[in-house]
Amino acid sequence: MKEPAAGDADPTAAAPRDYRLLVPREWFRVDLMRDRWRSQLKMFVDRQSEGRNVSAELARDVWTALRNTAEAGRARGAMEFFLLTISPDGGLPASLLVSLVPLGDTPADPEQYAAWLELREPEGAGRREVSVVELTAGPAVRVLGAATLNVHVLMPGGVGYLTLSFASPLTGMAGPMERLCDAIAGSLRWVQ
């Protein structure tokens, strides 16, 4: 029997109890596993609107968009939602949604998963770049778009993938923002 190489997912390994992820302290964390996530999002929007020329309508629109994103994420296994706001007008330059995606129909081999995702990418200028990368936490499928970066990290024990979905609608996913998101993904560690 072949021994798993360093970083390869070992199907006989125990599923992790938890994970650790280093996210800069400027990012606001919303725990989507608790009932109070709506009030956490409201607090975030209120804090970002405070002392700025942000209309009540804009604050309400931001609240609605964030709530809808959180609800859709929760329906797909999202556990945490991180938000970064540093722009003077209260705009949202970046977010991170952390989700557990059980294997189900998803290929357990990252190379096969990347090929499966690649087949689903439309042709043309908006096509996202799909690759397999090696993180300290194990092999991962990296999907880079103009304003998004999704990193699907294979979990030990055949549980599924921990998906880190970054979005940066204002600046796009290039340069410093791409490097920051890659660094956050690279900080992922399993807790056994």
mmCIF file of N, CA, C and O in Angstrom, residues 28-67:
data_model
loop_
_atom_site.group_PDB
_atom_site.id
_atom_site.type_symbol
_atom_site.label_atom_id
_atom_site.label_comp_id
_atom_site.label_asym_id
_atom_site.label_seq_id
_atom_site.Cartn_x
_atom_site.Cartn_y
_atom_site.Cartn_z
ATOM 1 N N PHE A 28 -14.326 41.748 10.333
ATOM 2 C CA PHE A 28 -15.394 41.525 11.305
ATOM 3 C C PHE A 28 -15.933 40.110 11.105
ATOM 4 O O PHE A 28 -16.311 39.729 9.993
ATOM 5 N N ARG A 29 -15.985 39.328 12.179
ATOM 6 C CA ARG A 29 -16.425 37.925 12.090
ATOM 7 C C ARG A 29 -17.882 37.783 12.501
ATOM 8 O O ARG A 29 -18.310 38.302 13.532
ATOM 9 N N VAL A 30 -18.643 37.055 11.679
ATOM 10 C CA VAL A 30 -20.030 36.720 11.984
ATOM 11 C C VAL A 30 -20.105 35.199 12.064
ATOM 12 O O VAL A 30 -19.768 34.500 11.102
ATOM 13 N N ASP A 31 -20.525 34.687 13.212
ATOM 14 C CA ASP A 31 -20.659 33.242 13.436
ATOM 15 C C ASP A 31 -22.024 32.807 12.912
ATOM 16 O O ASP A 31 -23.051 33.074 13.541
ATOM 17 N N LEU A 32 -22.043 32.148 11.768
ATOM 18 C CA LEU A 32 -23.301 31.729 11.149
ATOM 19 C C LEU A 32 -23.887 30.470 11.786
ATOM 20 O O LEU A 32 -24.982 30.054 11.426
ATOM 21 N N MET A 33 -23.178 29.902 12.758
ATOM 22 C CA MET A 33 -23.661 28.701 13.437
ATOM 23 C C MET A 33 -24.549 29.051 14.643
ATOM 24 O O MET A 33 -25.138 28.180 15.247
ATOM 25 N N ARG A 34 -24.629 30.317 14.983
ATOM 26 C CA ARG A 34 -25.413 30.759 16.134
ATOM 27 C C ARG A 34 -26.615 31.575 15.658
ATOM 28 O O ARG A 34 -26.567 32.224 14.623
ATOM 29 N N ASP A 35 -27.657 31.552 16.460
ATOM 30 C CA ASP A 35 -28.876 32.269 16.102
ATOM 31 C C ASP A 35 -28.695 33.774 16.040
ATOM 32 O O ASP A 35 -29.481 34.459 15.401
ATOM 33 N N ARG A 36 -27.680 34.297 16.675
ATOM 34 C CA ARG A 36 -27.512 35.754 16.729
ATOM 35 C C ARG A 36 -26.783 36.337 15.518
ATOM 36 O O ARG A 36 -26.410 37.500 15.519
ATOM 37 N N TRP A 37 -26.600 35.584 14.450
ATOM 38 C CA TRP A 37 -25.837 36.073 13.310
ATOM 39 C C TRP A 37 -26.475 37.299 12.668
ATOM 40 O O TRP A 37 -25.776 38.190 12.211
ATOM 41 N N ARG A 38 -27.816 37.388 12.661
ATOM 42 C CA ARG A 38 -28.471 38.561 12.072
ATOM 43 C C ARG A 38 -28.131 39.826 12.863
ATOM 44 O O ARG A 38 -27.863 40.871 12.277
ATOM 45 N N SER A 39 -28.137 39.722 14.188
ATOM 46 C CA SER A 39 -27.812 40.895 15.010
ATOM 47 C C SER A 39 -26.334 41.268 14.848
ATOM 48 O O SER A 39 -25.985 42.454 14.896
ATOM 49 N N GLN A 40 -25.464 40.270 14.644
ATOM 50 C CA GLN A 40 -24.048 40.573 14.387
ATOM 51 C C GLN A 40 -23.895 41.338 13.073
ATOM 52 O O GLN A 40 -23.130 42.301 12.997
ATOM 53 N N LEU A 41 -24.622 40.926 12.038
ATOM 54 C CA LEU A 41 -24.562 41.633 10.762
ATOM 55 C C LEU A 41 -25.102 43.054 10.903
ATOM 56 O O LEU A 41 -24.534 44.005 10.352
ATOM 57 N N LYS A 42 -26.184 43.205 11.644
ATOM 58 C CA LYS A 42 -26.773 44.539 11.858
ATOM 59 C C LYS A 42 -25.771 45.437 12.585
ATOM 60 O O LYS A 42 -25.597 46.613 12.219
ATOM 61 N N MET A 43 -25.098 44.897 13.593
ATOM 62 C CA MET A 43 -24.091 45.663 14.321
ATOM 63 C C MET A 43 -22.973 46.096 13.367
ATOM 64 O O MET A 43 -22.505 47.237 13.422
ATOM 65 N N PHE A 44 -22.532 45.206 12.487
ATOM 66 C CA PHE A 44 -21.496 45.541 11.520
ATOM 67 C C PHE A 44 -21.936 46.708 10.632
ATOM 68 O O PHE A 44 -21.199 47.682 10.457
ATOM 69 N N VAL A 45 -23.147 46.636 10.075
ATOM 70 C CA VAL A 45 -23.650 47.687 9.191
ATOM 71 C C VAL A 45 -23.779 49.001 9.954
ATOM 72 O O VAL A 45 -23.384 50.057 9.455
ATOM 73 N N ASP A 46 -24.288 48.942 11.181
ATOM 74 C CA ASP A 46 -24.423 50.155 11.993
ATOM 75 C C ASP A 46 -23.068 50.796 12.269
ATOM 76 O O ASP A 46 -22.914 52.012 12.160
ATOM 77 N N ARG A 47 -22.082 49.995 12.613
ATOM 78 C CA ARG A 47 -20.732 50.510 12.883
ATOM 79 C C ARG A 47 -20.116 51.164 11.652
ATOM 80 O O ARG A 47 -19.441 52.180 11.738
ATOM 81 N N GLN A 48 -20.345 50.552 10.489
ATOM 82 C CA GLN A 48 -19.762 51.086 9.263
ATOM 83 C C GLN A 48 -20.452 52.370 8.819
ATOM 84 O O GLN A 48 -19.840 53.215 8.173
ATOM 85 N N SER A 49 -21.722 52.533 9.170
ATOM 86 C CA SER A 49 -22.483 53.725 8.794
ATOM 87 C C SER A 49 -22.219 54.892 9.729
ATOM 88 O O SER A 49 -22.351 56.049 9.332
ATOM 89 N N GLU A 50 -21.856 54.588 10.948
ATOM 90 C CA GLU A 50 -21.668 55.593 11.990
ATOM 91 C C GLU A 50 -20.591 56.612 11.614
ATOM 92 O O GLU A 50 -19.475 56.258 11.252
ATOM 93 N N GLY A 51 -20.955 57.904 11.696
ATOM 94 C CA GLY A 51 -19.987 58.962 11.445
ATOM 95 C C GLY A 51 -19.620 59.171 9.986
ATOM 96 O O GLY A 51 -18.688 59.894 9.677
ATOM 97 N N ARG A 52 -20.319 58.531 9.100
ATOM 98 C CA ARG A 52 -20.064 58.680 7.669
ATOM 99 C C ARG A 52 -21.329 59.210 7.004
ATOM 100 O O ARG A 52 -22.408 59.101 7.545
ATOM 101 N N ASN A 53 -21.184 59.728 5.830
ATOM 102 C CA ASN A 53 -22.347 60.191 5.073
ATOM 103 C C ASN A 53 -22.994 59.015 4.345
ATOM 104 O O ASN A 53 -23.017 58.955 3.123
ATOM 105 N N VAL A 54 -23.504 58.073 5.112
ATOM 106 C CA VAL A 54 -24.147 56.889 4.541
ATOM 107 C C VAL A 54 -25.647 57.038 4.773
ATOM 108 O O VAL A 54 -26.100 57.164 5.913
ATOM 109 N N SER A 55 -26.393 57.056 3.688
ATOM 110 C CA SER A 55 -27.846 57.223 3.807
ATOM 111 C C SER A 55 -28.469 55.985 4.442
ATOM 112 O O SER A 55 -27.914 54.882 4.383
ATOM 113 N N ALA A 56 -29.635 56.176 5.023
ATOM 114 C CA ALA A 56 -30.366 55.053 5.623
ATOM 115 C C ALA A 56 -30.709 54.020 4.550
ATOM 116 O O ALA A 56 -30.680 52.812 4.796
ATOM 117 N N GLU A 57 -30.985 54.498 3.345
ATOM 118 C CA GLU A 57 -31.309 53.585 2.250
ATOM 119 C C GLU A 57 -30.109 52.713 1.878
ATOM 120 O O GLU A 57 -30.239 51.504 1.696
ATOM 121 N N LEU A 58 -28.922 53.326 1.801
ATOM 122 C CA LEU A 58 -27.712 52.556 1.490
ATOM 123 C C LEU A 58 -27.419 51.545 2.599
ATOM 124 O O LEU A 58 -27.111 50.386 2.316
ATOM 125 N N ALA A 59 -27.538 51.977 3.855
ATOM 126 C CA ALA A 59 -27.301 51.058 4.983
ATOM 127 C C ALA A 59 -28.277 49.889 4.922
ATOM 128 O O ALA A 59 -27.895 48.730 5.142
ATOM 129 N N ARG A 60 -29.526 50.172 4.589
ATOM 130 C CA ARG A 60 -30.536 49.117 4.484
ATOM 131 C C ARG A 60 -30.204 48.170 3.330
ATOM 132 O O ARG A 60 -30.321 46.944 3.453
ATOM 133 N N ASP A 61 -29.756 48.743 2.198
ATOM 134 C CA ASP A 61 -29.383 47.910 1.044
ATOM 135 C C ASP A 61 -28.183 47.010 1.371
ATOM 136 O O ASP A 61 -28.149 45.841 0.989
ATOM 137 N N VAL A 62 -27.189 47.567 2.076
ATOM 138 C CA VAL A 62 -26.018 46.778 2.476
ATOM 139 C C VAL A 62 -26.448 45.663 3.419
ATOM 140 O O VAL A 62 -26.050 44.502 3.261
ATOM 141 N N TRP A 63 -27.288 45.996 4.409
ATOM 142 C CA TRP A 63 -27.807 44.999 5.356
ATOM 143 C C TRP A 63 -28.518 43.874 4.605
ATOM 144 O O TRP A 63 -28.289 42.700 4.849
ATOM 145 N N THR A 64 -29.373 44.244 3.653
ATOM 146 C CA THR A 64 -30.136 43.243 2.901
ATOM 147 C C THR A 64 -29.207 42.352 2.081
ATOM 148 O O THR A 64 -29.367 41.126 2.066
ATOM 149 N N ALA A 65 -28.229 42.956 1.407
ATOM 150 C CA ALA A 65 -27.292 42.166 0.594
ATOM 151 C C ALA A 65 -26.485 41.204 1.462
ATOM 152 O O ALA A 65 -26.313 40.027 1.113
ATOM 153 N N LEU A 66 -25.999 41.684 2.614
ATOM 154 C CA LEU A 66 -25.230 40.823 3.515
ATOM 155 C C LEU A 66 -26.098 39.712 4.100
ATOM 156 O O LEU A 66 -25.666 38.565 4.194
ATOM 157 N N ARG A 67 -27.319 40.061 4.486
ATOM 158 C CA ARG A 67 -28.232 39.048 5.029
ATOM 159 C C ARG A 67 -28.509 37.968 3.990
ATOM 160 O O ARG A 67 -28.478 36.775 4.285
#
